[in-house]
Structures are given as structure tokens and as C-alpha cells.
Short mmCIF file of C-alpha atoms in Angstrom, two decimals:
data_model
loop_
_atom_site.label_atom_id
_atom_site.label_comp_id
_atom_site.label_asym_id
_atom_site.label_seq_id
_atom_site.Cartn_x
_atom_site.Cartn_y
_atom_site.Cartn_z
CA UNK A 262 309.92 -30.67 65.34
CA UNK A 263 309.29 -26.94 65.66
CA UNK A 264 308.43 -26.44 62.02
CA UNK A 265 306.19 -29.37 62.11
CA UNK A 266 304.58 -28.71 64.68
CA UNK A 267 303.76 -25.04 62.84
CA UNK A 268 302.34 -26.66 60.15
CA UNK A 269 299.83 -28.68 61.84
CA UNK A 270 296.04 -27.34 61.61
CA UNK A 271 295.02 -25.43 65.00
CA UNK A 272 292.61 -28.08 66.27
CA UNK A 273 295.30 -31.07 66.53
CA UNK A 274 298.03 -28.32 67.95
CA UNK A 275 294.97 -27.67 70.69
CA UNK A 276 294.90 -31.40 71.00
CA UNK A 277 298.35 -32.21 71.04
CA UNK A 278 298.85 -29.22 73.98
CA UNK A 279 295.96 -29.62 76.27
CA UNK A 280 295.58 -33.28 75.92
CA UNK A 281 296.40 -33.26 80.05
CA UNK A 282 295.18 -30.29 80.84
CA UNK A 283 291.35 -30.02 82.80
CA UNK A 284 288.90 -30.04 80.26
CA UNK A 285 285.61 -27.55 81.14
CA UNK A 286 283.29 -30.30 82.47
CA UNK A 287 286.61 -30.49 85.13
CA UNK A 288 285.89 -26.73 86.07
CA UNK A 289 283.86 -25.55 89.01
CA UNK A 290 281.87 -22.69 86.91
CA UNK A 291 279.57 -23.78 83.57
CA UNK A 292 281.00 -23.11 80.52
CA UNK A 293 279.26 -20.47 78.14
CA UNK A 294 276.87 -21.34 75.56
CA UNK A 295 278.03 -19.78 72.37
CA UNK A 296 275.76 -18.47 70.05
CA UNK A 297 274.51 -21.12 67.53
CA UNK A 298 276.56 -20.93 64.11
CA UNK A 299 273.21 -22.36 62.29
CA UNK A 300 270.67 -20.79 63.62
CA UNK A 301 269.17 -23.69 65.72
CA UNK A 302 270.75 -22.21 69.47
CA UNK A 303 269.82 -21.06 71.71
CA UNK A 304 266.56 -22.50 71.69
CA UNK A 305 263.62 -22.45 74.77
CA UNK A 306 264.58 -25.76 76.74
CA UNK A 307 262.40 -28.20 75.60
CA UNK A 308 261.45 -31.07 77.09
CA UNK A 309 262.75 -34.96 76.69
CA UNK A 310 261.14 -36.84 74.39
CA UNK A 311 262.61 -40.04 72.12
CA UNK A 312 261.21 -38.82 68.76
CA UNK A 313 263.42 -39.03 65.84
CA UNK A 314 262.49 -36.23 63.28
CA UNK A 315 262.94 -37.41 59.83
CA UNK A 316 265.82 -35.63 58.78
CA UNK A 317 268.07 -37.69 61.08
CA UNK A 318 268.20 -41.66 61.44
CA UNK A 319 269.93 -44.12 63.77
CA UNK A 320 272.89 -45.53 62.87
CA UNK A 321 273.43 -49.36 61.69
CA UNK A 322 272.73 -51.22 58.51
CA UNK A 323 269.45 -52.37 57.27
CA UNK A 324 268.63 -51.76 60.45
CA UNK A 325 268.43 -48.26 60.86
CA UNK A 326 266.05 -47.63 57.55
CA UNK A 327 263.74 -49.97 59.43
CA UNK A 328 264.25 -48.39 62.96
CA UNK A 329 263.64 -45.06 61.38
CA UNK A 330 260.61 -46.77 59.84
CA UNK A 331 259.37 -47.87 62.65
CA UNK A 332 259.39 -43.99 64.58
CA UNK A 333 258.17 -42.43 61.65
CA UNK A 334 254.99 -44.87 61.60
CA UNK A 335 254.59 -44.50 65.39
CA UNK A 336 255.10 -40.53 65.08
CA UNK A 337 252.41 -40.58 62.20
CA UNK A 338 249.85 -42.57 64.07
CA UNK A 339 250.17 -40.16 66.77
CA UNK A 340 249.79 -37.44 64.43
CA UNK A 341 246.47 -38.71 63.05
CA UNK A 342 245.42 -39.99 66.67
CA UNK A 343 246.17 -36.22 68.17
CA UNK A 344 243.24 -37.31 70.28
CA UNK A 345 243.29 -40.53 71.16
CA UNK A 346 245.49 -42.40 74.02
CA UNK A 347 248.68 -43.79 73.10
CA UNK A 348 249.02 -46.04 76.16
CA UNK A 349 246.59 -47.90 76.87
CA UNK A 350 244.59 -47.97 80.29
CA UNK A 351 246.20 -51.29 81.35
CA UNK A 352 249.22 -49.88 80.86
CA UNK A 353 248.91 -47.18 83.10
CA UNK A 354 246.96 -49.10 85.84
CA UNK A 355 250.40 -50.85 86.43
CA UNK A 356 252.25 -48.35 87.58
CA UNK A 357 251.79 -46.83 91.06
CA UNK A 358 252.25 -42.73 90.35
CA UNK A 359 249.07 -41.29 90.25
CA UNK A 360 248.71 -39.75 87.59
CA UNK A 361 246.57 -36.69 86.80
CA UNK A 362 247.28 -35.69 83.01
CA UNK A 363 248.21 -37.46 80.23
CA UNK A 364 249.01 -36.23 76.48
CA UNK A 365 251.17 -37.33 73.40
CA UNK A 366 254.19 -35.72 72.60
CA UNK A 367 256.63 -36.82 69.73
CA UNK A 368 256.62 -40.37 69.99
CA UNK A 369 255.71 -41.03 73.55
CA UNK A 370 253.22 -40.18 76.11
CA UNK A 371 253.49 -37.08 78.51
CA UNK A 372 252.07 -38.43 82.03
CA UNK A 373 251.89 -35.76 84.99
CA UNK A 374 251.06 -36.87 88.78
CA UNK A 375 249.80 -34.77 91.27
CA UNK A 376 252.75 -33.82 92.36
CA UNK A 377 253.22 -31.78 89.01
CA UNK A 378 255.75 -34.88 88.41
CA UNK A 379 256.28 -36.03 84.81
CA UNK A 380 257.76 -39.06 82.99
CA UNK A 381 257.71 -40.07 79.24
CA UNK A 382 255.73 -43.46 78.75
CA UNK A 383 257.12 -45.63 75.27
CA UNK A 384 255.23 -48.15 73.37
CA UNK A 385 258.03 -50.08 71.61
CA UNK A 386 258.26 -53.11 69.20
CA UNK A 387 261.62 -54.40 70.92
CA UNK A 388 260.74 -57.89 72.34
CA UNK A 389 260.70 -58.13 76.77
CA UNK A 390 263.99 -59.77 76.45
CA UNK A 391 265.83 -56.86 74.23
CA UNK A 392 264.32 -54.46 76.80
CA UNK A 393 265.23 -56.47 80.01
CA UNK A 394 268.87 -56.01 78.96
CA UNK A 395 268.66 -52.37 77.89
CA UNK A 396 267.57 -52.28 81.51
CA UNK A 397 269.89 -54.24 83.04
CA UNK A 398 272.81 -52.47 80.75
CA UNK A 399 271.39 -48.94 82.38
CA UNK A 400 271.59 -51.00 86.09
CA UNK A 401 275.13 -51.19 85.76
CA UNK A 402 276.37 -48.65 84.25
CA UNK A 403 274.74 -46.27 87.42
CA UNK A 404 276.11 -48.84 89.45
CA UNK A 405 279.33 -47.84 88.07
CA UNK A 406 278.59 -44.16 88.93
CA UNK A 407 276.94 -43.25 85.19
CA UNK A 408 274.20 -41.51 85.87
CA UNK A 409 273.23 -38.88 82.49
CA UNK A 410 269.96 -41.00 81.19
CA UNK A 411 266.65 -41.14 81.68
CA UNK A 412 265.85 -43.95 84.24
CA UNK A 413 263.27 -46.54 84.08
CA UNK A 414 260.59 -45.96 86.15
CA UNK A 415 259.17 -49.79 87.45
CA UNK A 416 255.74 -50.69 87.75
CA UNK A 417 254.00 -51.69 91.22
CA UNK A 418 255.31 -54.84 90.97
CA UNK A 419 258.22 -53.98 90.46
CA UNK A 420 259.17 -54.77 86.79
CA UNK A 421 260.76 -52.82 84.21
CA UNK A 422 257.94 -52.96 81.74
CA UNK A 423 255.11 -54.11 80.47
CA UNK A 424 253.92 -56.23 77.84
CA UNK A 425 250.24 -55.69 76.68
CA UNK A 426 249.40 -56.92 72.95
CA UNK A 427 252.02 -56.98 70.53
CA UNK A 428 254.22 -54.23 72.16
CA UNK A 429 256.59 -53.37 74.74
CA UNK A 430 255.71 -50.54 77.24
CA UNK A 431 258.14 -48.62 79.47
CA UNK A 432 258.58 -45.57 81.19
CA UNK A 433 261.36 -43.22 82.03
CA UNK A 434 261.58 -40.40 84.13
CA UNK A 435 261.64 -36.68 82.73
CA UNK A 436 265.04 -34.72 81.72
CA UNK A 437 264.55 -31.02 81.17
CA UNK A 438 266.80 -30.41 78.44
CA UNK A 439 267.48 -29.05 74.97
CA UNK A 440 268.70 -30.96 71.97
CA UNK A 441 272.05 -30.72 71.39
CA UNK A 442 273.73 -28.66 68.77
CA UNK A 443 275.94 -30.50 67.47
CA UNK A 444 277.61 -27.54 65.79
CA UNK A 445 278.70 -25.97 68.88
CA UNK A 446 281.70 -26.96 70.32
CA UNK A 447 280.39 -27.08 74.16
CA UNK A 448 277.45 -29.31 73.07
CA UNK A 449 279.78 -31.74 70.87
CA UNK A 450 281.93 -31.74 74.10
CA UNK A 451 279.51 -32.70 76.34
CA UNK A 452 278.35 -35.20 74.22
CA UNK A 453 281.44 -37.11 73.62
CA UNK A 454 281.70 -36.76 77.67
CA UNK A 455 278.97 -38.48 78.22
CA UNK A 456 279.12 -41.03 75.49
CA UNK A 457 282.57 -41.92 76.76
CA UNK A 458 281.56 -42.45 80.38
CA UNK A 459 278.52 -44.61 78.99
CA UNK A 460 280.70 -47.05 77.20
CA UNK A 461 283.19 -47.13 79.92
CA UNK A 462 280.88 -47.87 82.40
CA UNK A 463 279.31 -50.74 80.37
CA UNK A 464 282.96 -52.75 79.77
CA UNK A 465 282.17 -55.39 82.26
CA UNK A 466 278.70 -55.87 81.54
CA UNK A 467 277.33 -59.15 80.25
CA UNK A 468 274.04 -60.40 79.02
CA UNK A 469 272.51 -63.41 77.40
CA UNK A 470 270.82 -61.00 75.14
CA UNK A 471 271.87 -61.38 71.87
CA UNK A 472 271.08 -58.81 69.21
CA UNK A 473 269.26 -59.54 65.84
CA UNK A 474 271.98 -57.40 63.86
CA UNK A 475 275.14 -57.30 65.76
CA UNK A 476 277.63 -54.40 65.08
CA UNK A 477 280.94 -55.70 67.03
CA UNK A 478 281.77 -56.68 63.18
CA UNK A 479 282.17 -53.45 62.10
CA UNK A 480 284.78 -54.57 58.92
CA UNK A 481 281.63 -56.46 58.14
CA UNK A 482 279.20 -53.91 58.65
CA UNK A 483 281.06 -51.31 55.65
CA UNK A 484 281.73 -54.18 53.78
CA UNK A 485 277.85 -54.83 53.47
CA UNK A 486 277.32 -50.86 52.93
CA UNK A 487 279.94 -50.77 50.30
CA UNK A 488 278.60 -53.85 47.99
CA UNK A 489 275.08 -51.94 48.40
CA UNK A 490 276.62 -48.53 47.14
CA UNK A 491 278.02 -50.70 43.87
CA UNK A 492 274.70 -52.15 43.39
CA UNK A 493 272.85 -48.99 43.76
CA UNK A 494 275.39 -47.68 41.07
CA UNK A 495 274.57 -50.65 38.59
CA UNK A 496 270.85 -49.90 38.97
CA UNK A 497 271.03 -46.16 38.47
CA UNK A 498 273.39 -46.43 35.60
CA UNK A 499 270.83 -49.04 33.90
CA UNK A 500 267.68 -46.82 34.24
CA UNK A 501 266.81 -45.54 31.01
CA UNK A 502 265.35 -42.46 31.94
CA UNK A 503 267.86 -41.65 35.14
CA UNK A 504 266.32 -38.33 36.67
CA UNK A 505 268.97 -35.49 38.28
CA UNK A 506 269.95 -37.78 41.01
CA UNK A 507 270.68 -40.71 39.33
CA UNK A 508 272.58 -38.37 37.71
CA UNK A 509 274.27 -36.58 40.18
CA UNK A 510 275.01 -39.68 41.76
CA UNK A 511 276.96 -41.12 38.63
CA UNK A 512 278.53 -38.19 38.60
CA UNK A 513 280.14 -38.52 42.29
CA UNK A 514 281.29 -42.30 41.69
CA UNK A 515 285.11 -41.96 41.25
CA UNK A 516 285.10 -39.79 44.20
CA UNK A 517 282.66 -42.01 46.53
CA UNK A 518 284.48 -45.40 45.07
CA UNK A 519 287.87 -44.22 46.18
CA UNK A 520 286.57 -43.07 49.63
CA UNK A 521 284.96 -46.67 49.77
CA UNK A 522 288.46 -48.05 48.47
CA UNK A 523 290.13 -46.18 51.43
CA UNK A 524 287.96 -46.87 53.84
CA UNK A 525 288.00 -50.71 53.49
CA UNK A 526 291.74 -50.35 53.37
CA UNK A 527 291.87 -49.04 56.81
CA UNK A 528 289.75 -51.38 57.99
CA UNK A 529 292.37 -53.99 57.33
CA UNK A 530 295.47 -52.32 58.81
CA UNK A 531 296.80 -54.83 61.32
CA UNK A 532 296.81 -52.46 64.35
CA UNK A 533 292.86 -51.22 63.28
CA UNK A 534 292.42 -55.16 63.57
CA UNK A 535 293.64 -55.60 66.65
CA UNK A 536 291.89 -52.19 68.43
CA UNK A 537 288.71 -53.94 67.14
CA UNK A 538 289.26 -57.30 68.45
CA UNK A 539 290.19 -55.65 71.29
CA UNK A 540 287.01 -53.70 71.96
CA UNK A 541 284.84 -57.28 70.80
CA UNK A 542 286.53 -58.53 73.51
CA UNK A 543 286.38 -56.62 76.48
CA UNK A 544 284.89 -52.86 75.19
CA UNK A 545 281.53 -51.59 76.42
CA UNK A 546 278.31 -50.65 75.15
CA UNK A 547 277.77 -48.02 72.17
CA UNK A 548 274.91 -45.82 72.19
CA UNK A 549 273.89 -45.91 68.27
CA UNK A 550 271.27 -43.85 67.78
CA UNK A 551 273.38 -40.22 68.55
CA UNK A 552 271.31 -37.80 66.98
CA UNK A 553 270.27 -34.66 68.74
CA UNK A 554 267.07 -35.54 70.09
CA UNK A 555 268.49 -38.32 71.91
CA UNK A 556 271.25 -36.11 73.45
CA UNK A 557 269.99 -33.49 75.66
CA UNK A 558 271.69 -30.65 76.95
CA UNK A 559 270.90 -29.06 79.90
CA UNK A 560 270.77 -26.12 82.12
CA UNK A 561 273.42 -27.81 84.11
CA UNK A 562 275.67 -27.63 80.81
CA UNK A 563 275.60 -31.45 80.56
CA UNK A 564 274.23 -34.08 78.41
CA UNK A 565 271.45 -36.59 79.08
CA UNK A 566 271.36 -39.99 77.12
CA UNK A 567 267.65 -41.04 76.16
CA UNK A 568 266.22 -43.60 73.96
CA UNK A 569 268.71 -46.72 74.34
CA UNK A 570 266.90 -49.19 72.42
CA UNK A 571 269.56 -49.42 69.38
CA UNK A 572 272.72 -49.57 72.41
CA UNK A 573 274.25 -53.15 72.27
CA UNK A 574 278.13 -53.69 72.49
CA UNK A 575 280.23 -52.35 70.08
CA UNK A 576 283.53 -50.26 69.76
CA UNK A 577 283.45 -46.81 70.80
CA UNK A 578 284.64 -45.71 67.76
CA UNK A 579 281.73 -45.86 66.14
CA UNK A 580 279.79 -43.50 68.79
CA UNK A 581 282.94 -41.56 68.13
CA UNK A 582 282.68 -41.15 64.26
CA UNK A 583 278.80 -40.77 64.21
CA UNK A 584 279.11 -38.40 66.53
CA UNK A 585 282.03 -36.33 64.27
CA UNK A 586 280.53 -37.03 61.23
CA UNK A 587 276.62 -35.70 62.12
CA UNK A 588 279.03 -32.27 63.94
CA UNK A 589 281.04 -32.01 60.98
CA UNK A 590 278.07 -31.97 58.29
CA UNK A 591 276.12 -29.56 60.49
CA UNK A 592 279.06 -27.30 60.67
CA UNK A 593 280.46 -27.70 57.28
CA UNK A 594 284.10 -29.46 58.66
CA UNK A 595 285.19 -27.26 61.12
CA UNK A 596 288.05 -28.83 62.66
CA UNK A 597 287.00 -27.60 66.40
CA UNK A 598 284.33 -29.43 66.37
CA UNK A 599 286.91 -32.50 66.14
CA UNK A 600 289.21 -31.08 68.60
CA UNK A 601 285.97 -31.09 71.36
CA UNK A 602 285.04 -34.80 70.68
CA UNK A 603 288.51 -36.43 70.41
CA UNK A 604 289.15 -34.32 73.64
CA UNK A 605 286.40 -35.22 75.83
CA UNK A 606 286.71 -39.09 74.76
CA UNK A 607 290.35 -39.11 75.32
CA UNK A 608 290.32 -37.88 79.07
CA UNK A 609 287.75 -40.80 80.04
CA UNK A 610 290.21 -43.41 78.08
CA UNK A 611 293.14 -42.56 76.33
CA UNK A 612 292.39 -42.92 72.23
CA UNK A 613 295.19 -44.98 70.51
CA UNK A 614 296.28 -44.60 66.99
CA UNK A 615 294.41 -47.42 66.20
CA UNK A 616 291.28 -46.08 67.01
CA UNK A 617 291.75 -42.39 65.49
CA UNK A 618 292.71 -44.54 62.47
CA UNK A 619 289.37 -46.77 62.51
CA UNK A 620 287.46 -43.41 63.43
CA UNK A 621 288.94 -42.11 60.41
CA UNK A 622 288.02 -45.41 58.51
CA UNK A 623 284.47 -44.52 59.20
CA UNK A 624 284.34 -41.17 58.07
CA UNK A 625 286.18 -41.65 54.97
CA UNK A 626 283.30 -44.13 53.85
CA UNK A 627 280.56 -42.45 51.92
CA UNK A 628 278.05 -42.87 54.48
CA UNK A 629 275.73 -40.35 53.90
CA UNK A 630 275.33 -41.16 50.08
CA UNK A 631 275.20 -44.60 50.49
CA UNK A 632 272.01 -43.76 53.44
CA UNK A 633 270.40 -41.36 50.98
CA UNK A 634 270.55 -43.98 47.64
CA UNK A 635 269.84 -46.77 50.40
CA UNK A 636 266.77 -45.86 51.12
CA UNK A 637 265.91 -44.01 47.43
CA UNK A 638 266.08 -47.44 45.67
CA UNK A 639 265.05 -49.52 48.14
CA UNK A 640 262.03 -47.63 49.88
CA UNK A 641 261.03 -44.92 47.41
CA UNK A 642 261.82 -41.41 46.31
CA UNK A 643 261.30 -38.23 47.73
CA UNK A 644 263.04 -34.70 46.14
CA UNK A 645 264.65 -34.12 50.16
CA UNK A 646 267.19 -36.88 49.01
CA UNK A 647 268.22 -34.99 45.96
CA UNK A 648 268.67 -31.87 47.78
CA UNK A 649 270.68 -34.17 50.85
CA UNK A 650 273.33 -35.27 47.81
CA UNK A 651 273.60 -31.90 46.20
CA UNK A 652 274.67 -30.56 50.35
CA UNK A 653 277.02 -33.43 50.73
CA UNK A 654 278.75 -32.45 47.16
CA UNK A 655 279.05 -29.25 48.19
CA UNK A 656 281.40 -30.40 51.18
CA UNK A 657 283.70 -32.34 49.28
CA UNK A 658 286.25 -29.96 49.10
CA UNK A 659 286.55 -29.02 53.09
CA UNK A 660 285.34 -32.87 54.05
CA UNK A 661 288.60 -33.97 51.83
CA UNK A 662 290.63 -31.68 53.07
CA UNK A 663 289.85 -32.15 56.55
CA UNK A 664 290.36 -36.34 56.25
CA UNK A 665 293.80 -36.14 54.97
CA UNK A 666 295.37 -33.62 57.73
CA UNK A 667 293.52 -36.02 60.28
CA UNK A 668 295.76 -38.94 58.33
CA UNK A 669 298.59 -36.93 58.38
CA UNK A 670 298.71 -36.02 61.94
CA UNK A 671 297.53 -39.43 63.39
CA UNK A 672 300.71 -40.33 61.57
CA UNK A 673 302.93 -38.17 63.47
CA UNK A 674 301.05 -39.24 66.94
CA UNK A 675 303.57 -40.03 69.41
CA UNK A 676 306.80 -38.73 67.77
#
């Protein structure tokens, strides 16, 4: 047991070891901001705002291409209307806050009172009903003592919104934060943390809201995403004239169709089954949109949740593995970053082996190229997506080897 315990990488050993031990959120002093290992930390904190810039995108199916559509038309409206008024004035003349200044900031709507008080107002296409439950979700989960998001701030009359033309308004209070790195250990930490306690908080909650796209079906969902990948495949290798990343693409298929194969594969184990079922039945809510923006860190060495309008039940895994996957691109497989999220989700509930093994599903499915192609063939090219496929290739050594000692020491779990 001795030797093979020797031979396991350093972040599992750290797992394996301190699994019950107080993780830093647990102490009574912040933990230390290391230095940033890409250059983005530390940072000025900035301010909370729901803007998604466009090298990131929410997670889901179709869904997300359209979602990110849908920010990056609002964000270039505001651009172009630098000074006109987002909200309109029969917006703001339902809420009681006095406010004083008013001014656009990523995708929402700065508004100050005179009590140098600020929240961030958000015109949205979700319909009342979608944003009623996002609401009530939020309800309960602070009722259930989460309390890292932005809260909805309710008009005079008490309601959660308000619906003026063809949009959705709402408002949220301020968070003073940073985005988080997501290649720093503390920040990935602090992320899971709060992640974890969101979807834990949300297992008894109900709603007659039911989504448009659904992501409980998550065997489904990569099914979907893998027949797309084949059929992006087809169409590239029929082009005539196939430019460098048609080409490059082609090139990657016998490693992206057995990492496709694999993760399919998983999907079906009996026990992966079961965790999934499981979490249909009786798990919480996911976040789905966990991108840095949306995750702020603070001066308090914690992390805020804002912008819940993709969050609908689904098992945490996937808030999990989007979570690994966007830390382990940014910094280039390093297995502590793993070691901080499996950590921090494990001490709020205990992760089986079936879900390590459907987290591991996830990230052994090409996501990222089938994203890139997915919206290249279907929306339009831009050279950004070339360079995106040439980074990913460039990982496929440490991303490979990184997969298969996860598989090897989920095996060993509990021996």
C-alpha cells in the first residue's frame, strides 16, 4: 500500500491525506493571495458586473452559443449607445432608492443613490416566469443560510422585476469584488466552496418552472455534442478548399474521436447511471454559467455568485467539471488546481466514485473543440478560433496525462 501510495501524483496524495482535515475557508485568518501564474492577479478590485467577455461562454448546448449571443449583442448596443440610457425611465420610476447617478457598465446599468449606494440594474430576454424562479431559487437557498450572491433588490411594490416592452428588468445589489483567477489555487477553492454550498442549499427546492433546454440529461446532452463534432468533421473534410483549421482539425480527429469514444463510455457505467439518477432526483441547482466574471472574489477572500439566469437543476458534477476544465486550460493542467476544487466540494458533500468518474466523463469529452468548430460552422469564422485549437493542441500531452492518473486513482478510491 506504501509503494502505491508513493506512486500516486502529489495532488491526490494531498487529497487522500487532508480529505478531513479544516480546509482554509475553516480558518480564522484569510488565506494569502498568491501571485497570479498568468499574469491576470492581482488586479485593482473591480466592481460586479454580469458581462461575459467574449473569450469565455456559458456552458450548455445550443444554448450557450445563443446565450453568448445574446450578451455580446446587448454588450455591443451598449458600446454604440455609450450615451444613451440602458434602462429605461419606467424602469427606474419603480423602484423606491433614489437614485442620483446612473451609467452603463458591461452589460448592465450602474445606479448610485444618495447615499453613495449602488446596485447593478439588468435588462434580460428571460421571460417573468424564468426570472420568478431564479428568484425564488435565490429565496431559498438564503433561507438555507447561502448567502454569496448578489440579491434582488424589489421594486416599491414589492416585486422582483419588471416587465416593460419585450424585456425583463431586474436589479441586484452591488458586490465589490474581483474576478476570479481561476489559475490560482485559493480562487479555484473558493469557488468550488461556494458552488458547493449553492447546490446544496437548492436540493429541496421545487418550481413549476420548467426550462426550455433542460440539462438533468446530461448522457443526452454529450451525446448531442458528440453527433455535432462528427458532422462538423464530415463538412470540413468535404470542403474543397479546407483552410488551416479545417485542417488542423482533421488532423486532431483520432485523438478527439477516442476522447468522445471514452467519454460516452463513462457515461454508461452503471454506478455513473445511478449518481445521475440520483442527482435528477433529489440534487440541487447548478450554476452554469462559471466563468470568471460571474465569480467574484473578494477582499474577504470569498466568492460571490452573480448572474443566475442559466442556473436550473442539474448534477453538481457538471459545475464541478466546468469549473476544472476552464482552471485546468488557464493553468495548463496543473494538478493543484484539481486538488483545490475536489477539496472544497468534498467537505460540503462527500464526492463518490461515481461522481469523480462522471466529472472525469466530462473532461475527457472534447469540449472545447467541439465549442470552437460549433460555432465556426454554424455562426461564422473568425482567426481567434484557429488560434483557440492550435492552444488546446498544445495541451494534449499534459491534459492526457493528467486524465488517466485521475482514472487510475479514482480506481484505487477506497482501498
Amino acid at each position: 500500500m506504501k509503494s502505491q501510495k508513493s506512486s500516486m501524483p502529489e495532488w491526490l496524495q494531498h487529497l487522500l491525506a487532508e480529505l478531513l482535515s479544516p480546509p482554509a475557508f475553516l480558518s480564522s485568518q484569510p488565506s494569502p493571495v498568491a501571485p497570479s501564474a498568468d499574469g491576470e492577479e492581482p488586479r485593482a478590485p473591480r466592481e460586479a458586473s454580469p458581462a461575459t467577455p467574449a473569450v469565455e461562454r456559458p456552458q450548455g448546448d445550443g444554448k450557450e452559443t445563443r446565450a453568448a449571443g445574446r450578451r455580446a449583442t446587448d454588450a455591443a448596443q451598449l458600446h454604440s449607445q455609450s450615451q444613451a440610457r440602458l434602462i429605461p425611465q419606467a424602469v427606474v420610476a419603480k423602484y423606491d432608492l433614489a437614485i442620483q447617478h446612473r451609467h452603463p457598465e458591461g452589460s448592465v446599468e450602474v445606479w448610485t443613490d444618495a447615499k453613495g449606494r449602488r446596485y447593478a440594474a439588468k435588462r434580460s430576454t428571460i421571460a417573468p416566469h424564468h426570472c420568478r424562479a431564479m428568484v425564488a431559487c435565490l429565496r431559498h437557498a438564503q433561507a438555507q443560510g447561502f448567502t454569496k450572491f448578489a440579491r434582488i433588490v424589489t421594486t416599491s411594490s414589492n416585486a422582483p422585476y419588471v416587465r416593460h416592452g419585450d424585456f425583463t428588468y431586474y436589479v441586484t445589489e452591488w458586490v465589490s469584488g474581483q474576478p476570479a483567477n481561476f489559475a490560482l489555487p485559493e480562487h479555484v477553492a473558493q469557488t468550488a466552496y461556494t458552488l458547493a454550498q449553492f447546490h446544496e442549499a437548492t436540493r429541496n427546492f421545487r418550481t413549476d418552472w420548467q426550462p426550455d433546454e433542460a440539462v438533468d440529461d446530461v448522457f443526452g446532452l454529450f451525446q448531442a455534442r458528440w453527433r455535432d463534432l462528427r458532422q462538423m468533421w464530415l463538412r470540413a473534410d468535404r470542403k474543397r478548399e479546407k483552410d488551416a483549421f479545417d485542417q488542423l482539425l482533421l488532423s486532431m480527429r483520432d485523438e478527439l474521436h477516442r476522447d468522445g469514444a471514452e467519454s460516452l463510455a463513462l457515461f454508461e457505467d452503471r454506478d455513473v447511471i445511478a449518481y445521475l439518477e440520483a442527482e435528477r432526483s433529489s440534487g440541487g441547482w447548478c450554476h452554469l454559467d462559471v466563468i470568471p466574471p460571474n465569480c467574484l472574489y473578494t477582499a474577504q477572500h470569498q466568492v460571490i455568485l452573480i448572474d443566475f439566469e442559466l442556473a436550473r437543476p442539474a448534477p453538481r458534477a457538471l459545475d464541478m467539471a466546468h469549473l476544472l476544465r476552464r482552471s485546468l486550460e488557464r493553468g495548463y493542467w496543473d494538478g493543484h488546481l484539481a486538488y483545490a476544487c475536489f477539496l472544497h466540494f468534498d467537505v460540503v458533500r462527500k464526492i463518490s466514485k461515481a461522481e469523480y468518474r462522471t466529472v472525469e466523463a466530462i473532461l475527457r469529452f472534447p469540449y472545447l473543440p467541439w465549442r470552437i468548430a460549433h460555432a465556426r460552422y454554424h455562426f461564422g469564422a473568425e482567426p481567434s478560433q484557429l488560434e483557440a485549437l492550435q492552444q488546446y493542441a498544445l495541451q494534449t500531452e499534459k491534459r492526457q496525462a493528467f486524465l488517466a492518473s485521475l482514472r487510475q486513482q479514482v480506481e484505487h478510491l477506497g482501498e
